[in-house]
Each structure stands twice: as structure tokens, then as C-alpha cells.
Amino acid sequence: MLSNTDLLARINALASGAIGSEDSTVSTDRATAMDHYRGEPYGTEIDGRSQVVSRDLSETVDRMLPALIKPFFTCGNIVEFKPHGTEDIALAEQETDYTNYVVLNQNPAFTIFHDWFKDALILKNGYVKAWWDEKQTSKIEEYEGLTMDEAAKVLSDYQAEDKVEILSQQERKIRVDLPTGPQEIPVYDLKIRCTKKSGGVKIEAVPCEEIRVSKRCRGNLDASDYVEHNTKKTRTALIEMGMPKAFVNALPKYSSKGGSEEEARDQDSESQGQEGIDPSMDEIEYRECYVMADADEDGIAELRKIVVVGKQIPDGEDWNHEIEEQPLCSIVPKRMPHRHVGESVDDDIEDLQEIKTIFVRNFLDNMYGQVNMEWLVNGRVNLDDFLVSRPMGVKRIDDKQPVGDCASPVIKPDVLPKILPAIDYVDRVISNRTGVTPNTGLDPDVLKEVRKTPYMDQANQANAKIEMIVRMFAETGVKDLMLKVHNLILRHQDKPLMVKLRNQFVPVDPTQWKSRTDLAVNVGLGTGNREEIKETISIISSLQEKLMPFGLVTERHAFNSFNRLVKVLGEPNPEAYAMNPESQEFRQMQEAKKNQPPPPNPLAEAEQIKGQFKIQAEQMHMQQKAQAEQMKFQMEQQNERLRLDFEAWRTQLQEDTKKSVAIMTQEIKALVEGYKVDMGQAGLGGEFQGAS
């Protein structure tokens, strides 16, 4: 078995020539790139001349960053694990959802990805670290006046894995009124300390200057025989990690070696001025080394995690043991084949930023010269006046000669018409090299009226470089990170949890998970022309409608189109609007449909409906016939009543007429008889006769 001394010697030998070691070429390049991003002076400045620095690197990186981050946060799940078979679909979906939940919700994903991507764009590589973080928290609680049962319940409420320590316990008696009479009962005052252990996946972006990588590394860090995370920890943190107090207190304090990359990032001396305030907060050099070493001398090297603090490896297996995989992930914006270190945006435009700086400085110097001109003067002028340029100022001369004979301005040519096209040319070259145009990141909805134009073709060509960087980030570091998070959950989380996934709480039991390496990264929804993507999906949907009658399109195919379109529209959770045909809810609904009686035969149902219509028609006919008979009977009854009424009226009329005629006959007879009597009286008859 190799001793700690031998292992430390090998580690130091690997670290001295590693990529990222202090004062290495990569470290120097990164420090220079950081200066370019901050707009630091080049060192070629001349006193009295313009010293402005063009900030092209800063402008380019800051314009690229939103377009690079957006695809990872608008597609719902960053990655999807592929099932091993049809029976594995549900479990693979749960592993996908929970792994993404841990990354996006249990860690500050946005700031992690922001720092990770920004480091890569400026400094060639970006690094993140994922590990299982065990935490131990303690709290002290005090209780008063608890009965024996209440005290037992308080202690039993804590989980089995919690450590409960009774700090103090005091028994006393109190008098209570019971149905049987006053009685004294014992109560307890408790003071307890509860220590709870918890763990979870923790992810953080790591500064490039803290990483050392073997020169033999050809890309992925998992293939490297040596990776080191060199950082600083306080004495307090080391003791909390489990190192002996005496060992930690004997370690030397960290003293900065003044590495160029560290100084470039720590421009404001943020890490200085804290020494000597509190020895427990002294910073100690802490190195986590992941090295392939044959520590057991069996002829086969194994991956080991070795911790070096100060200049020593602590005793114990906690600081020197075999592991399954190292926790670091790396990305590069532009990959160099067979190399770990890639190319940054600064590598693309470093020369152009310096050239543009020269142009801008010359332009400003020329403008200053035109505003504050040089003068040709003779001995008759007041030199003090000509050495100061003031708005509305006065220049004195010592003679009565014409002013023009005493001083004459030195006319400098206007270089603006020549410099502006040159600056514009440099900007175009920067756009060609980086893919960043003035419209990078512009909302595609603004451009929906100018589709299929040369402008859109040019924009898509520029976006292709941005999309290439997105894909490079996704297929290298992001995929590695998600696999490491999945593996950490699989190895360490041994208890089921209730987690809200897809808008419902579901039990997640990682002990039932499978080891997976087949996964796909969901990117691309935030790049390119979204209008074109929506048009494509619409065409696919229309074709699916034509194929559906032939049984060539299933519910799953239709949902895939819907799922894609909803995500393009910016909604990360399509299942909030439609049911996934592979979800448990949909399967239960399908099972419920299977248990229902089969639908009736359409022909039989048609005959049944026809018979029902026939019966209904006959019933209506009989009903109408009965109604007609009833109406006929009613009409006959009414006619008969009218006839009888008429006959009665006629009979009554005849009788009344007969009576009236008889009365009139009697009256006429009486009148005639009266005439006869009157004619037989004296005088009456003669008058009557004479008149005749």
C-alpha cells in the first residue's frame, strides 16, 4: 500500500505540469482575457492621448449569454432519460422529472448556468461541481409542565435517525382538581437538543483558476487521470468536516502566490484584509485530488479521492479512498479536437478589440485636436493665453500689428470619414467570427412579417454559430452534469420522498431506479426562428390528420406534435393543457373504457331506431285518428245541439206567431163590431153616408 508521502509526491508532480497550474500558458491567457473583458489598459497608452479601451469582448459575451441560457430554461426538462423497454417507460419518466427537479429547483440553477457559461465564453473552459452534501443541524427546545405521557410523545415525535439528547430534566408536582378531588401529579420540565442529518445533491460553479487537469486529458474530465480542485477552507470548516482539531490548528495559513489568473479575477482585492482577525477563520489551502493511482499496488490503477490540506494528507479513509467517479464537469464554447482546453470568444476577437481600440483612440485624439487646436505664434503673443483653451476665451498680443500676423492655427485633417468605415468593418468581422449580430436575441415575433427574405437567411446563418455553442454545451458538460446528479441520487438517497412532479404529488423511490447512460438533451427551442418551427409543426399536424383515418397516427404521435408546439410557444409544461397518452391517468382512463360494455352494433341500433320510429308513427297515427274521431263526435254533438235549439226556437216562434195572430184577429173583430155599432147610431150613419 502506497504511503501518504508517496501519494503526495505523485500528486505534486502531476499538479506542477497540469493545465491551469499557476503561471501556465492557459492561466496567463485566462488572465489576459479577463483584462480584455474588464477593459483594462493595454500598457501602450501615451500620456496626454486618449486611453479609452474598446469593450468588444464584454459586449459580445453579454449579448451571447441570454441566447445560450434561454434554451435550457424554456424546454421544461433539460434532459430526458431513455427507457430500456416498454415496461421501463414510467420509471424513466420519473427519473427524468426528479433529476431535473433536483437541478432546477433544489439548486440555484440559473446562477450556476450563468457563471458556468460565462466562464467558458471568456476563459476557454467552464467548470461545475456536483456532490452529495451531508448536513447536520442542531436545535435546542425547552418544554415546561409536561406529563409523563406528553414527555414520551415529544420524544417519540422525532424520527428514528434524529439524535435526541436530554440536556436537563426536572420533575415537580402540581395540584390539579380531579372528579375524585384535588390531587398532586408529577410534571416534567425538559431541555433537549435534536440533531438531524440530511443530505442532498449540491451543485456550484467553480472558478477556472481552482481547477488543475492532466495534460493528457483529451476532453471529458472523466477520462483524465488527474483532476484537482484547489480552493481554500477555514479552520472551522475543516474541523466541521471531521478533521482533528489539533491537526487543523497546526496547519499553516494560506498565502497567495499571486497567480495571474487569480489576481485578474480578484481585481478589487476582495479576499484581502481578513487575516489575523480570528484564527478559527484562517484560510487553509484545500486540495481535492481525483487521481488514477495504484494505491494498493495490485498493478491496476483505480480512481481515488485524496484530500491535501496545507502540505499534508490527513490520516483516515475519509481523506484517501476509492470512488466511482469524479464530481467535476467541463464545457467549452469551441472544442479543439483531442484537447481539453477549447477556444474562447476572446481568442476570436482579441486582435479585433485591440485594432478597434486603436481606431477609437485615433478618432478621439483627432477630435480633441480639432476642438483644442495647435497654434503657430510669434514672440508678440501672450503664451499663457495660448496654452489654455477656454470657451469664449480671449488671446492677447503684445503689439498693434494685425492679429493674423501674430498667430495661426495648425489645421488637422478630419479623419472621421475614414475611421468610421474602418470601425464598421471591424464590427462586421467580429459578427462573422462570433455569430453575434445587432439583432441577436431579437424576439422572432417581431420578424414574422419578413420571413423567407435574405435578411432572415443571414440571421439564421448567424444564429447557427450560437446554436453550435448551445449544442456543444449541451452534449458535453450539461449531459455529464445530469448523469452525475442521477448517479448521486441513485447511490445516496435511500428513502422514498413525496415530490410534486407534473402538478401532482408522487412518491419517488430512487432505490428502484436503474443505472442509465442513454439520455437526450432538450435544447434548441430558444434559438433560430420560432415562426419557422411553428410552421413546420403545423404542416406535420395537417399531415397527421390525413393519416389518422388509416390508423397510422396514434394518440402518442398527436401528443408529440402538441407537446412540441406548446414548448415552442414558451410553455414548459404541456401536460397542464392536455393529457399525456403515456401517463398513468390516461392508462387508467383507457382501462375504465375497456371495462365498460361494448358499444351496440350500428346496424342493429339503426333497425332498433327504425322500429322505434315506426311504433312512434303508428302511435301518432292512432292518436291523430282518435283525435279526429273525437273532434267529429264533438262536431256532431254540437250540430245536434244547434239543430235541437233551432227546432225549439222555431216551434216557440210558431206558437208565439199563432198567439199573436189570434190576438190580432180578436182585436180586428172587436174593432169591426165597434164600427158596426157606431154606424147604427143617429147622426153617425147619415154623416157617413153623405160623405160617401
XYZ file of C-alpha atoms in Angstrom:
692
model
C 0.000 0.000 0.000
C 1.414 3.359 -1.010
C 2.058 5.732 1.863
C 0.589 9.212 2.054
C 4.053 10.619 1.429
C 4.398 8.702 -1.854
C 0.896 9.701 -2.955
C 1.550 13.352 -2.122
C 4.765 13.307 -4.162
C 2.909 11.904 -7.185
C 0.115 14.450 -6.812
C 2.551 17.356 -6.621
C 4.364 16.081 -9.714
C 1.089 15.889 -11.656
C -0.048 19.300 -10.401
C 3.152 21.105 -11.359
C 2.651 20.464 -15.064
C -1.148 20.366 -15.127
C -3.408 22.525 -17.255
C -4.451 25.515 -15.168
C -1.486 25.464 -12.809
C -0.176 28.832 -11.685
C 1.753 30.783 -14.323
C 0.965 28.197 -17.003
C 0.192 29.366 -20.526
C -3.521 28.681 -20.077
C -3.582 30.593 -16.791
C -1.836 33.573 -18.392
C -4.241 33.540 -21.356
C -7.202 33.497 -18.994
C -5.849 36.435 -17.003
C -5.394 38.382 -20.254
C -8.933 37.529 -21.356
C -10.299 38.756 -18.038
C -8.446 42.051 -18.545
C -9.955 42.341 -22.026
C -13.438 41.740 -20.633
C -12.983 44.395 -17.964
C -11.489 46.858 -20.453
C -8.154 47.123 -18.671
C -5.440 49.270 -20.326
C -3.130 47.512 -22.773
C 0.009 49.176 -21.424
C 0.646 51.048 -24.677
C -1.092 54.235 -23.564
C 0.617 57.634 -24.045
C 0.233 60.472 -21.582
C -1.901 63.263 -22.947
C -3.533 60.990 -25.542
C -6.780 59.025 -25.488
C -6.591 55.909 -23.292
C -10.055 54.524 -23.982
C -10.358 50.732 -24.438
C -12.987 49.195 -26.703
C -15.176 46.697 -24.785
C -15.987 44.355 -27.665
C -15.394 41.178 -25.653
C -17.741 42.341 -22.916
C -20.413 43.409 -25.401
C -20.174 40.161 -27.371
C -20.255 37.864 -24.341
C -23.098 39.729 -22.673
C -25.104 39.594 -25.899
C -24.457 35.884 -26.415
C -25.205 34.799 -22.867
C -29.034 35.198 -22.890
C -29.263 33.293 -26.180
C -27.192 30.457 -24.682
C -29.040 30.179 -21.370
C -32.594 30.510 -22.689
C -32.831 27.096 -24.429
C -32.090 25.269 -21.178
C -34.831 27.027 -19.214
C -37.692 27.126 -21.736
C -37.961 23.436 -22.591
C -39.219 22.074 -19.258
C -36.836 19.212 -18.604
C -33.224 19.798 -19.578
C -32.629 16.111 -20.314
C -34.746 13.009 -20.824
C -33.593 9.539 -19.840
C -34.418 6.890 -22.411
C -36.317 3.784 -21.194
C -34.794 0.330 -21.613
C -38.126 -1.101 -22.757
C -41.880 -0.549 -22.735
C -42.088 -1.695 -19.130
C -39.471 0.912 -18.176
C -41.233 3.965 -19.635
C -42.937 5.136 -16.426
C -39.802 4.719 -14.314
C -37.619 6.506 -16.883
C -40.076 9.416 -16.932
C -39.992 9.657 -13.140
C -36.191 9.592 -13.092
C -36.200 12.304 -15.752
C -38.614 14.505 -13.830
C -36.930 14.115 -10.443
C -33.373 14.581 -11.727
C -34.416 17.778 -13.493
C -36.306 18.842 -10.365
C -33.164 18.461 -8.243
C -31.076 20.511 -10.674
C -33.626 23.233 -11.434
C -35.449 23.569 -8.101
C -33.199 22.341 -5.308
C -30.199 24.286 -6.594
C -29.845 27.872 -7.904
C -29.783 26.595 -11.477
C -29.915 29.939 -13.245
C -26.932 31.472 -11.450
C -24.990 28.221 -11.793
C -25.555 28.042 -15.543
C -24.898 31.771 -15.927
C -21.497 31.593 -14.217
C -20.644 28.288 -15.894
C -21.376 29.542 -19.404
C -19.816 32.962 -18.864
C -16.562 31.427 -17.639
C -16.427 29.267 -20.759
C -17.083 32.162 -23.137
C -14.333 34.297 -21.603
C -11.820 31.779 -20.219
C -11.936 28.847 -22.688
C -13.444 26.388 -20.150
C -16.224 26.465 -17.585
C -16.475 24.092 -14.629
C -19.209 22.945 -12.249
C -19.063 20.505 -9.389
C -21.849 18.188 -8.204
C -21.622 16.205 -4.990
C -23.777 14.696 -2.250
C -23.759 17.144 0.628
C -24.427 15.714 4.084
C -25.644 18.276 6.584
C -26.105 18.090 10.323
C -28.294 20.660 12.043
C -28.974 21.009 15.756
C -31.650 22.885 17.639
C -32.416 23.237 21.340
C -36.002 23.145 22.560
C -37.442 23.664 26.041
C -40.718 22.286 27.427
C -42.421 23.000 30.743
C -45.128 21.199 32.675
C -45.270 18.004 30.601
C -46.935 14.914 31.982
C -45.251 11.558 31.591
C -47.338 10.750 28.502
C -46.724 14.177 26.962
C -42.977 13.926 27.522
C -42.927 10.475 25.934
C -44.867 11.800 22.930
C -42.459 14.720 22.466
C -39.501 12.343 22.350
C -41.281 9.873 20.062
C -42.198 12.588 17.548
C -38.603 12.778 16.381
C -37.634 10.379 13.613
C -35.503 7.356 14.262
C -32.475 8.841 12.502
C -32.624 12.001 14.616
C -30.353 12.132 17.625
C -32.129 13.450 20.724
C -30.101 14.442 23.756
C -31.744 15.441 27.053
C -29.729 18.380 28.349
C -31.720 18.863 31.551
C -34.718 17.274 33.216
C -36.565 18.489 36.289
C -39.506 16.807 37.985
C -42.015 18.711 40.069
C -45.562 18.271 41.264
C -48.602 20.391 40.598
C -52.045 20.330 42.202
C -54.980 19.625 39.893
C -58.705 19.254 40.530
C -59.995 15.815 39.587
C -63.538 14.410 39.854
C -62.352 12.426 42.863
C -60.958 15.564 44.454
C -57.730 17.636 44.431
C -54.595 15.617 43.710
C -50.907 16.249 43.090
C -49.402 14.822 39.872
C -45.779 14.845 38.665
C -44.818 17.020 35.650
C -41.502 17.473 33.893
C -39.522 20.404 32.560
C -37.290 19.284 29.672
C -34.464 20.854 27.721
C -33.403 18.757 24.721
C -31.075 19.040 21.746
C -32.187 17.453 18.478
C -29.510 16.752 15.887
C -30.817 15.952 12.438
C -28.872 14.670 9.483
C -29.944 15.426 5.936
C -28.367 15.138 2.543
C -28.911 16.244 -0.997
C -27.252 16.987 -4.303
C -25.376 20.273 -4.312
C -24.112 21.976 -7.465
C -21.870 25.009 -7.772
C -19.867 26.736 -10.475
C -16.126 26.500 -9.818
C -13.658 29.246 -10.834
C -11.299 28.135 -13.588
C -8.235 29.137 -11.559
C -9.145 26.489 -8.960
C -9.025 23.590 -11.431
C -5.981 21.553 -12.457
C -6.258 18.973 -15.232
C -3.744 16.490 -16.538
C -2.117 17.490 -19.820
C -3.003 14.054 -21.139
C -6.730 14.819 -20.896
C -8.343 14.810 -24.345
C -11.718 16.294 -23.476
C -14.076 14.851 -20.864
C -12.759 15.102 -17.310
C -13.932 11.562 -16.541
C -11.243 10.339 -18.937
C -8.487 12.321 -17.206
C -6.001 10.544 -14.951
C -5.715 13.620 -12.749
C -8.175 16.371 -11.813
C -7.746 18.712 -8.870
C -9.991 21.266 -7.224
C -7.662 23.663 -5.435
C -9.504 26.026 -3.120
C -9.435 27.400 0.414
C -11.340 26.457 3.561
C -11.325 27.924 7.045
C -10.066 26.023 10.066
C -13.658 25.934 11.322
C -14.868 24.290 8.112
C -12.112 21.662 8.261
C -12.960 20.763 11.861
C -16.657 20.523 10.967
C -15.695 18.139 8.165
C -14.247 15.796 10.804
C -10.538 16.596 10.856
C -8.879 16.551 14.310
C -8.741 19.967 15.926
C -5.049 19.665 16.846
C -4.177 18.660 13.281
C -6.099 21.595 11.806
C -4.676 24.183 14.193
C -1.152 23.095 13.267
C -1.714 23.710 9.546
C -0.104 26.819 8.006
C -2.329 29.632 6.788
C -2.856 30.031 3.078
C -0.660 32.665 1.486
C -1.425 33.764 -2.053
C 1.298 33.071 -4.567
C -0.014 35.880 -6.728
C -1.118 33.803 -9.702
C -2.000 35.940 -12.694
C -5.433 34.381 -13.173
C -6.360 34.717 -9.507
C -5.245 38.350 -9.462
C -7.206 39.124 -12.633
C -10.436 37.816 -11.116
C -9.739 39.335 -7.671
C -9.324 42.796 -9.140
C -10.853 44.579 -6.167
C -8.775 42.639 -3.595
C -11.940 41.113 -2.169
C -10.030 38.278 -0.472
C -7.503 40.518 1.246
C -7.572 42.215 4.607
C -9.146 39.343 6.581
C -6.008 37.758 8.022
C -5.410 37.664 11.751
C -8.869 38.759 12.856
C -9.917 35.325 14.150
C -7.588 32.286 13.972
C -10.576 29.950 13.599
C -11.390 31.737 10.327
C -7.876 31.482 8.900
C -7.954 30.094 5.367
C -6.083 26.872 4.660
C -5.195 25.556 1.222
C -7.583 22.685 0.500
C -6.980 20.404 -2.475
C -9.376 17.694 -3.611
C -7.390 15.481 -5.971
C -9.064 12.874 -8.161
C -6.216 10.757 -9.415
C -5.753 7.376 -11.059
C -3.272 5.643 -8.763
C -2.345 2.077 -7.884
C -2.505 2.752 -4.171
C -2.976 -0.921 -3.253
C -0.118 -1.926 -5.580
C -2.074 -4.649 -7.370
C -0.910 -3.450 -10.769
C -4.230 -1.785 -11.651
C -4.780 1.920 -11.055
C -8.070 2.945 -9.511
C -9.746 6.338 -9.231
C -9.129 7.767 -5.793
C -10.152 10.924 -3.986
C -7.244 12.279 -1.989
C -7.552 15.404 0.146
C -4.471 17.545 0.729
C -4.644 20.327 3.321
C -1.676 22.575 3.761
C 1.047 20.221 2.614
C -0.342 17.034 4.164
C -2.792 14.219 3.556
C -4.819 13.646 6.745
C -4.882 10.153 8.184
C -8.026 8.117 7.666
C -10.066 6.656 4.824
C -12.283 9.733 4.656
C -9.406 11.646 3.055
C -7.964 8.900 0.855
C -10.369 6.386 -0.656
C -11.534 4.858 -3.924
C -14.523 6.460 -5.674
C -16.736 5.655 -8.659
C -16.471 8.986 -10.495
C -15.053 12.457 -10.033
C -17.596 15.281 -9.479
C -16.446 17.943 -11.981
C -17.929 18.758 -15.401
C -16.392 20.957 -18.085
C -17.720 22.837 -21.108
C -16.041 24.689 -23.962
C -17.658 27.095 -26.458
C -15.429 25.917 -29.319
C -13.962 22.466 -28.987
C -10.455 21.740 -30.197
C -10.268 18.089 -31.242
C -8.267 15.894 -28.869
C -7.724 18.736 -26.408
C -9.329 19.577 -23.082
C -8.870 23.331 -23.447
C -11.126 24.918 -26.037
C -11.245 28.324 -27.669
C -12.989 31.292 -26.131
C -14.676 34.339 -27.597
C -11.585 36.286 -26.579
C -9.487 34.041 -28.832
C -11.767 35.002 -31.730
C -11.773 38.764 -31.274
C -8.699 39.599 -29.202
C -6.878 41.146 -32.155
C -10.005 42.934 -33.378
C -10.635 44.532 -29.993
C -7.098 45.904 -29.969
C -7.427 47.190 -33.542
C -10.747 48.840 -32.768
C -9.221 50.378 -29.646
C -6.528 51.979 -31.834
C -9.148 53.324 -34.251
C -11.268 54.797 -31.463
C -8.253 56.366 -29.770
C -7.094 57.969 -33.024
C -10.580 59.254 -33.718
C -10.814 60.818 -30.247
C -7.307 62.286 -30.490
C -8.246 63.822 -33.836
C -11.451 65.255 -32.413
C -9.590 66.639 -29.392
C -7.072 68.234 -31.783
C -9.813 69.938 -33.768
C -11.503 71.283 -30.660
C -8.245 72.283 -28.965
C -6.069 73.250 -31.944
C -2.324 73.806 -32.008
C -1.118 77.316 -32.906
C 1.764 78.855 -34.790
C 2.689 82.019 -32.872
C 5.429 84.638 -32.876
C 7.035 86.404 -29.974
C 4.384 89.137 -29.755
C 1.656 86.861 -28.292
C 0.921 86.111 -24.675
C 1.933 82.444 -24.405
C -0.052 81.900 -21.209
C -3.268 82.695 -23.082
C -2.454 80.311 -25.936
C -1.550 77.470 -23.577
C -5.101 77.452 -22.189
C -8.178 76.721 -24.303
C -11.373 78.165 -22.889
C -14.828 78.501 -24.437
C -15.293 82.183 -25.407
C -11.711 82.795 -24.277
C -9.524 85.795 -25.218
C -5.969 85.658 -26.633
C -3.774 88.716 -26.027
C -0.945 90.021 -28.193
C 1.824 92.494 -27.262
C 1.787 94.621 -30.412
C -0.550 96.662 -32.558
C 0.111 94.549 -35.613
C -2.797 92.640 -37.218
C -3.791 89.540 -35.281
C -3.303 87.270 -38.279
C 0.371 88.149 -38.348
C 0.822 87.012 -34.732
C -0.879 83.557 -34.613
C -2.173 80.959 -36.992
C -3.934 77.641 -36.123
C -2.459 74.327 -37.246
C -5.249 72.740 -39.274
C -5.528 68.959 -38.795
C -7.416 66.815 -41.304
C -10.743 65.297 -40.224
C -10.193 61.516 -40.053
C -13.778 60.670 -39.074
C -14.906 59.825 -42.660
C -12.076 57.290 -42.864
C -12.188 55.849 -39.350
C -15.944 55.186 -39.149
C -15.937 52.781 -42.154
C -12.901 51.068 -40.631
C -14.689 50.627 -37.295
C -17.764 49.334 -39.124
C -15.572 46.823 -40.957
C -14.112 45.580 -37.659
C -17.631 45.180 -36.250
C -18.650 43.085 -39.262
C -15.616 40.853 -38.839
C -16.491 40.398 -35.155
C -20.028 39.396 -36.161
C -18.708 36.931 -38.730
C -16.366 35.327 -36.220
C -18.788 35.074 -33.314
C -22.224 34.895 -34.935
C -23.355 37.828 -32.797
C -25.219 40.420 -34.841
C -27.013 43.595 -33.709
C -30.261 41.580 -33.804
C -29.011 38.579 -31.841
C -31.640 37.716 -29.271
C -34.348 39.767 -31.016
C -37.834 38.387 -30.448
C -38.682 36.294 -33.539
C -42.282 37.501 -33.338
C -41.036 40.941 -34.403
C -39.631 39.404 -37.567
C -42.613 37.245 -38.510
C -43.532 39.561 -41.377
C -40.116 39.255 -43.031
C -39.818 35.506 -43.347
C -38.051 33.880 -46.272
C -36.073 37.005 -47.037
C -32.333 37.431 -47.467
C -32.293 39.194 -44.113
C -33.788 36.168 -42.368
C -31.385 33.847 -44.175
C -28.493 35.955 -42.958
C -29.898 35.971 -39.421
C -30.262 32.195 -39.466
C -26.672 31.821 -40.638
C -25.509 33.993 -37.769
C -27.674 32.054 -35.318
C -26.089 28.815 -36.499
C -22.888 29.676 -34.638
C -24.822 30.431 -31.470
C -26.736 27.175 -31.866
C -23.455 25.336 -32.289
C -22.239 26.653 -28.940
C -25.550 25.674 -27.319
C -25.229 22.158 -28.694
C -21.593 21.965 -27.590
C -22.543 22.968 -24.046
C -25.434 20.505 -24.035
C -23.602 17.458 -25.348
C -20.549 17.908 -23.142
C -20.909 19.456 -19.718
C -24.691 19.647 -19.308
C -25.221 15.997 -20.186
C -22.359 14.983 -17.876
C -23.834 17.060 -15.054
C -27.269 15.458 -15.343
C -25.737 11.966 -15.382
C -23.698 12.737 -12.276
C -26.752 14.105 -10.465
C -28.716 10.976 -11.399
C -25.915 8.744 -10.137
C -25.622 10.686 -6.876
C -29.340 10.271 -6.201
C -29.112 6.585 -7.066
C -26.177 5.994 -4.702
C -27.159 8.118 -1.708
C -30.913 8.693 -1.495
C -32.227 5.565 0.202
C -35.650 6.780 1.360
C -38.831 7.434 -0.635
C -39.949 11.051 -0.911
C -43.194 12.763 -1.863
C -42.401 15.268 -4.595
C -44.651 17.445 -6.739
C -43.931 16.473 -10.335
C -46.119 17.449 -13.288
C -48.549 19.277 -10.986
C -49.228 16.290 -8.734
C -47.534 14.743 -5.716
C -45.985 11.368 -6.442
C -43.755 9.033 -4.381
C -40.160 8.905 -5.611
C -38.080 5.909 -4.528
C -34.550 6.029 -6.003
C -33.823 2.551 -4.641
C -35.937 1.254 -7.549
C -34.047 3.258 -10.154
C -31.737 1.857 -12.795
C -28.269 2.920 -13.796
C -28.631 4.882 -17.033
C -26.323 6.384 -19.610
C -28.747 6.875 -22.507
C -30.224 10.358 -22.345
C -31.115 13.206 -24.687
C -30.660 16.909 -24.024
C -33.599 19.179 -24.869
C -32.188 22.320 -26.452
C -32.916 24.431 -29.478
C -36.283 25.964 -28.585
C -34.698 29.273 -27.754
C -32.669 29.643 -30.959
C -33.420 30.156 -34.610
C -36.710 31.417 -35.963
C -39.602 30.236 -33.810
C -42.046 31.123 -36.565
C -40.391 28.591 -38.869
C -40.598 25.923 -36.179
C -44.297 26.638 -35.640
C -44.942 26.439 -39.383
C -43.156 23.096 -39.536
C -45.211 21.682 -36.672
C -48.418 22.932 -38.296
C -47.529 21.116 -41.528
C -46.789 17.935 -39.589
C -50.118 18.207 -37.747
C -52.047 18.599 -41.006
C -50.311 15.520 -42.435
C -51.147 13.583 -39.289
C -54.823 14.433 -39.734
C -54.734 12.922 -43.236
C -53.037 9.751 -41.981
C -55.282 9.324 -38.934
C -58.163 7.542 -40.788
C -55.693 4.843 -41.864
C -54.596 4.165 -38.279
C -51.056 5.396 -38.942
C -51.225 8.146 -36.292
C -51.794 7.240 -32.643
C -52.573 9.349 -29.592
C -48.867 9.429 -28.824
C -47.997 10.849 -32.245
C -50.623 13.568 -31.915
C -49.455 14.443 -28.400
C -45.852 14.688 -29.602
C -46.852 17.412 -32.057
C -48.885 19.187 -29.398
C -46.055 18.868 -26.876
C -43.513 20.319 -29.291
C -45.741 23.235 -30.286
C -46.580 24.186 -26.695
C -42.897 24.261 -25.780
C -42.090 26.390 -28.820
C -44.749 28.816 -27.626
C -42.843 29.132 -24.355
C -44.917 26.939 -22.020
C -42.657 24.445 -20.202
C -45.460 22.119 -19.037
C -47.642 20.885 -21.940
C -49.399 18.362 -19.693
C -51.166 21.247 -17.984
C -53.187 21.615 -21.209
C -53.572 18.036 -22.474
C -53.236 14.520 -21.110
C -50.104 12.576 -21.964
C -51.142 9.246 -23.538
C -48.288 7.554 -21.677
C -49.313 8.940 -18.296
C -50.849 6.801 -15.587
C -54.001 8.907 -15.642
C -54.538 8.196 -19.339
C -53.932 4.464 -18.825
C -56.483 4.388 -16.018
C -58.994 6.127 -18.248
C -58.336 3.583 -21.009
C -58.766 0.706 -18.555
C -62.061 2.191 -17.412
C -63.232 2.311 -21.024
C -62.273 -1.349 -21.508
C -64.407 -2.364 -18.530
C -67.450 -0.658 -19.993
C -69.895 -2.802 -22.100
C -69.093 -2.859 -25.805
C -70.950 -0.369 -27.972
C -74.046 -1.724 -29.821
C -73.958 -2.857 -33.441
C -74.661 0.186 -35.640
C -76.979 -1.842 -37.946
C -78.911 -3.304 -35.051
C -79.069 0.096 -33.461
C -80.348 1.528 -36.752
C -83.031 -1.196 -37.017
C -83.989 -0.563 -33.427
C -84.273 3.139 -34.091
C -86.268 2.379 -37.252
C -88.667 0.172 -35.267
C -88.978 2.826 -32.633
C -89.761 5.394 -35.303
C -92.388 3.021 -36.819
C -94.046 2.434 -33.476
C -93.986 6.114 -32.751
C -95.503 6.813 -36.194
C -98.300 4.268 -35.609
C -98.928 5.696 -32.182
C -99.089 9.172 -33.640
C -101.448 7.923 -36.397
C -103.760 6.255 -33.888
C -103.608 9.302 -31.692
C -104.437 11.570 -34.611
C -107.259 9.234 -35.692
C -108.701 9.183 -32.184
C -108.422 12.920 -32.024
C -110.205 13.190 -35.396
C -112.997 10.846 -34.244
C -113.333 12.793 -31.065
C -113.482 16.045 -32.982
C -116.065 14.539 -35.375
C -118.168 13.352 -32.453
C -117.895 16.708 -30.811
C -118.925 18.416 -34.069
C -121.905 16.074 -34.429
C -122.892 16.719 -30.837
C -122.581 20.432 -31.389
C -124.582 20.267 -34.642
C -127.291 18.227 -32.928
C -127.469 20.723 -30.102
C -127.732 23.532 -32.639
C -130.478 21.642 -34.558
C -132.441 20.987 -31.397
C -132.041 24.563 -30.303
C -133.219 25.721 -33.735
C -136.248 23.377 -33.677
C -137.153 24.561 -30.220
C -136.773 28.162 -31.316
C -138.851 27.543 -34.443
C -141.602 25.777 -32.506
C -141.662 28.542 -29.957
C -141.722 31.083 -32.755
C -144.652 29.318 -34.434
C -146.559 29.156 -31.195
C -145.837 32.807 -30.483
C -146.908 33.716 -34.020
C -150.177 31.787 -33.686
C -150.890 33.501 -30.413
C -150.129 36.906 -31.895
C -152.337 36.200 -34.931
C -155.200 35.045 -32.709
C -154.918 38.154 -30.581
C -154.806 40.383 -33.628
C -157.798 38.537 -35.106
C -159.768 39.112 -31.919
C -158.831 42.763 -31.916
C -159.858 43.221 -35.555
C -163.138 41.506 -34.899
C -163.740 43.744 -31.938
C -162.906 46.803 -33.998
C -165.306 45.730 -36.773
C -168.025 45.137 -34.308
C -167.432 48.585 -32.931
C -167.739 50.135 -36.345
C -170.956 48.330 -36.894
C -172.430 49.639 -33.667
C -171.272 53.140 -34.437
C -172.870 53.052 -37.874
C -176.257 52.194 -36.463
C -176.492 55.295 -34.161
C -178.363 58.536 -35.145
C -176.333 61.075 -36.989
C -173.324 58.939 -37.322
C -174.643 56.853 -40.129
C -176.046 59.901 -42.084
C -172.799 61.750 -41.923
C -171.075 58.748 -43.059
C -173.481 58.201 -45.873
C -173.376 61.907 -47.024
C -169.714 61.855 -47.040
C -169.756 58.835 -49.209
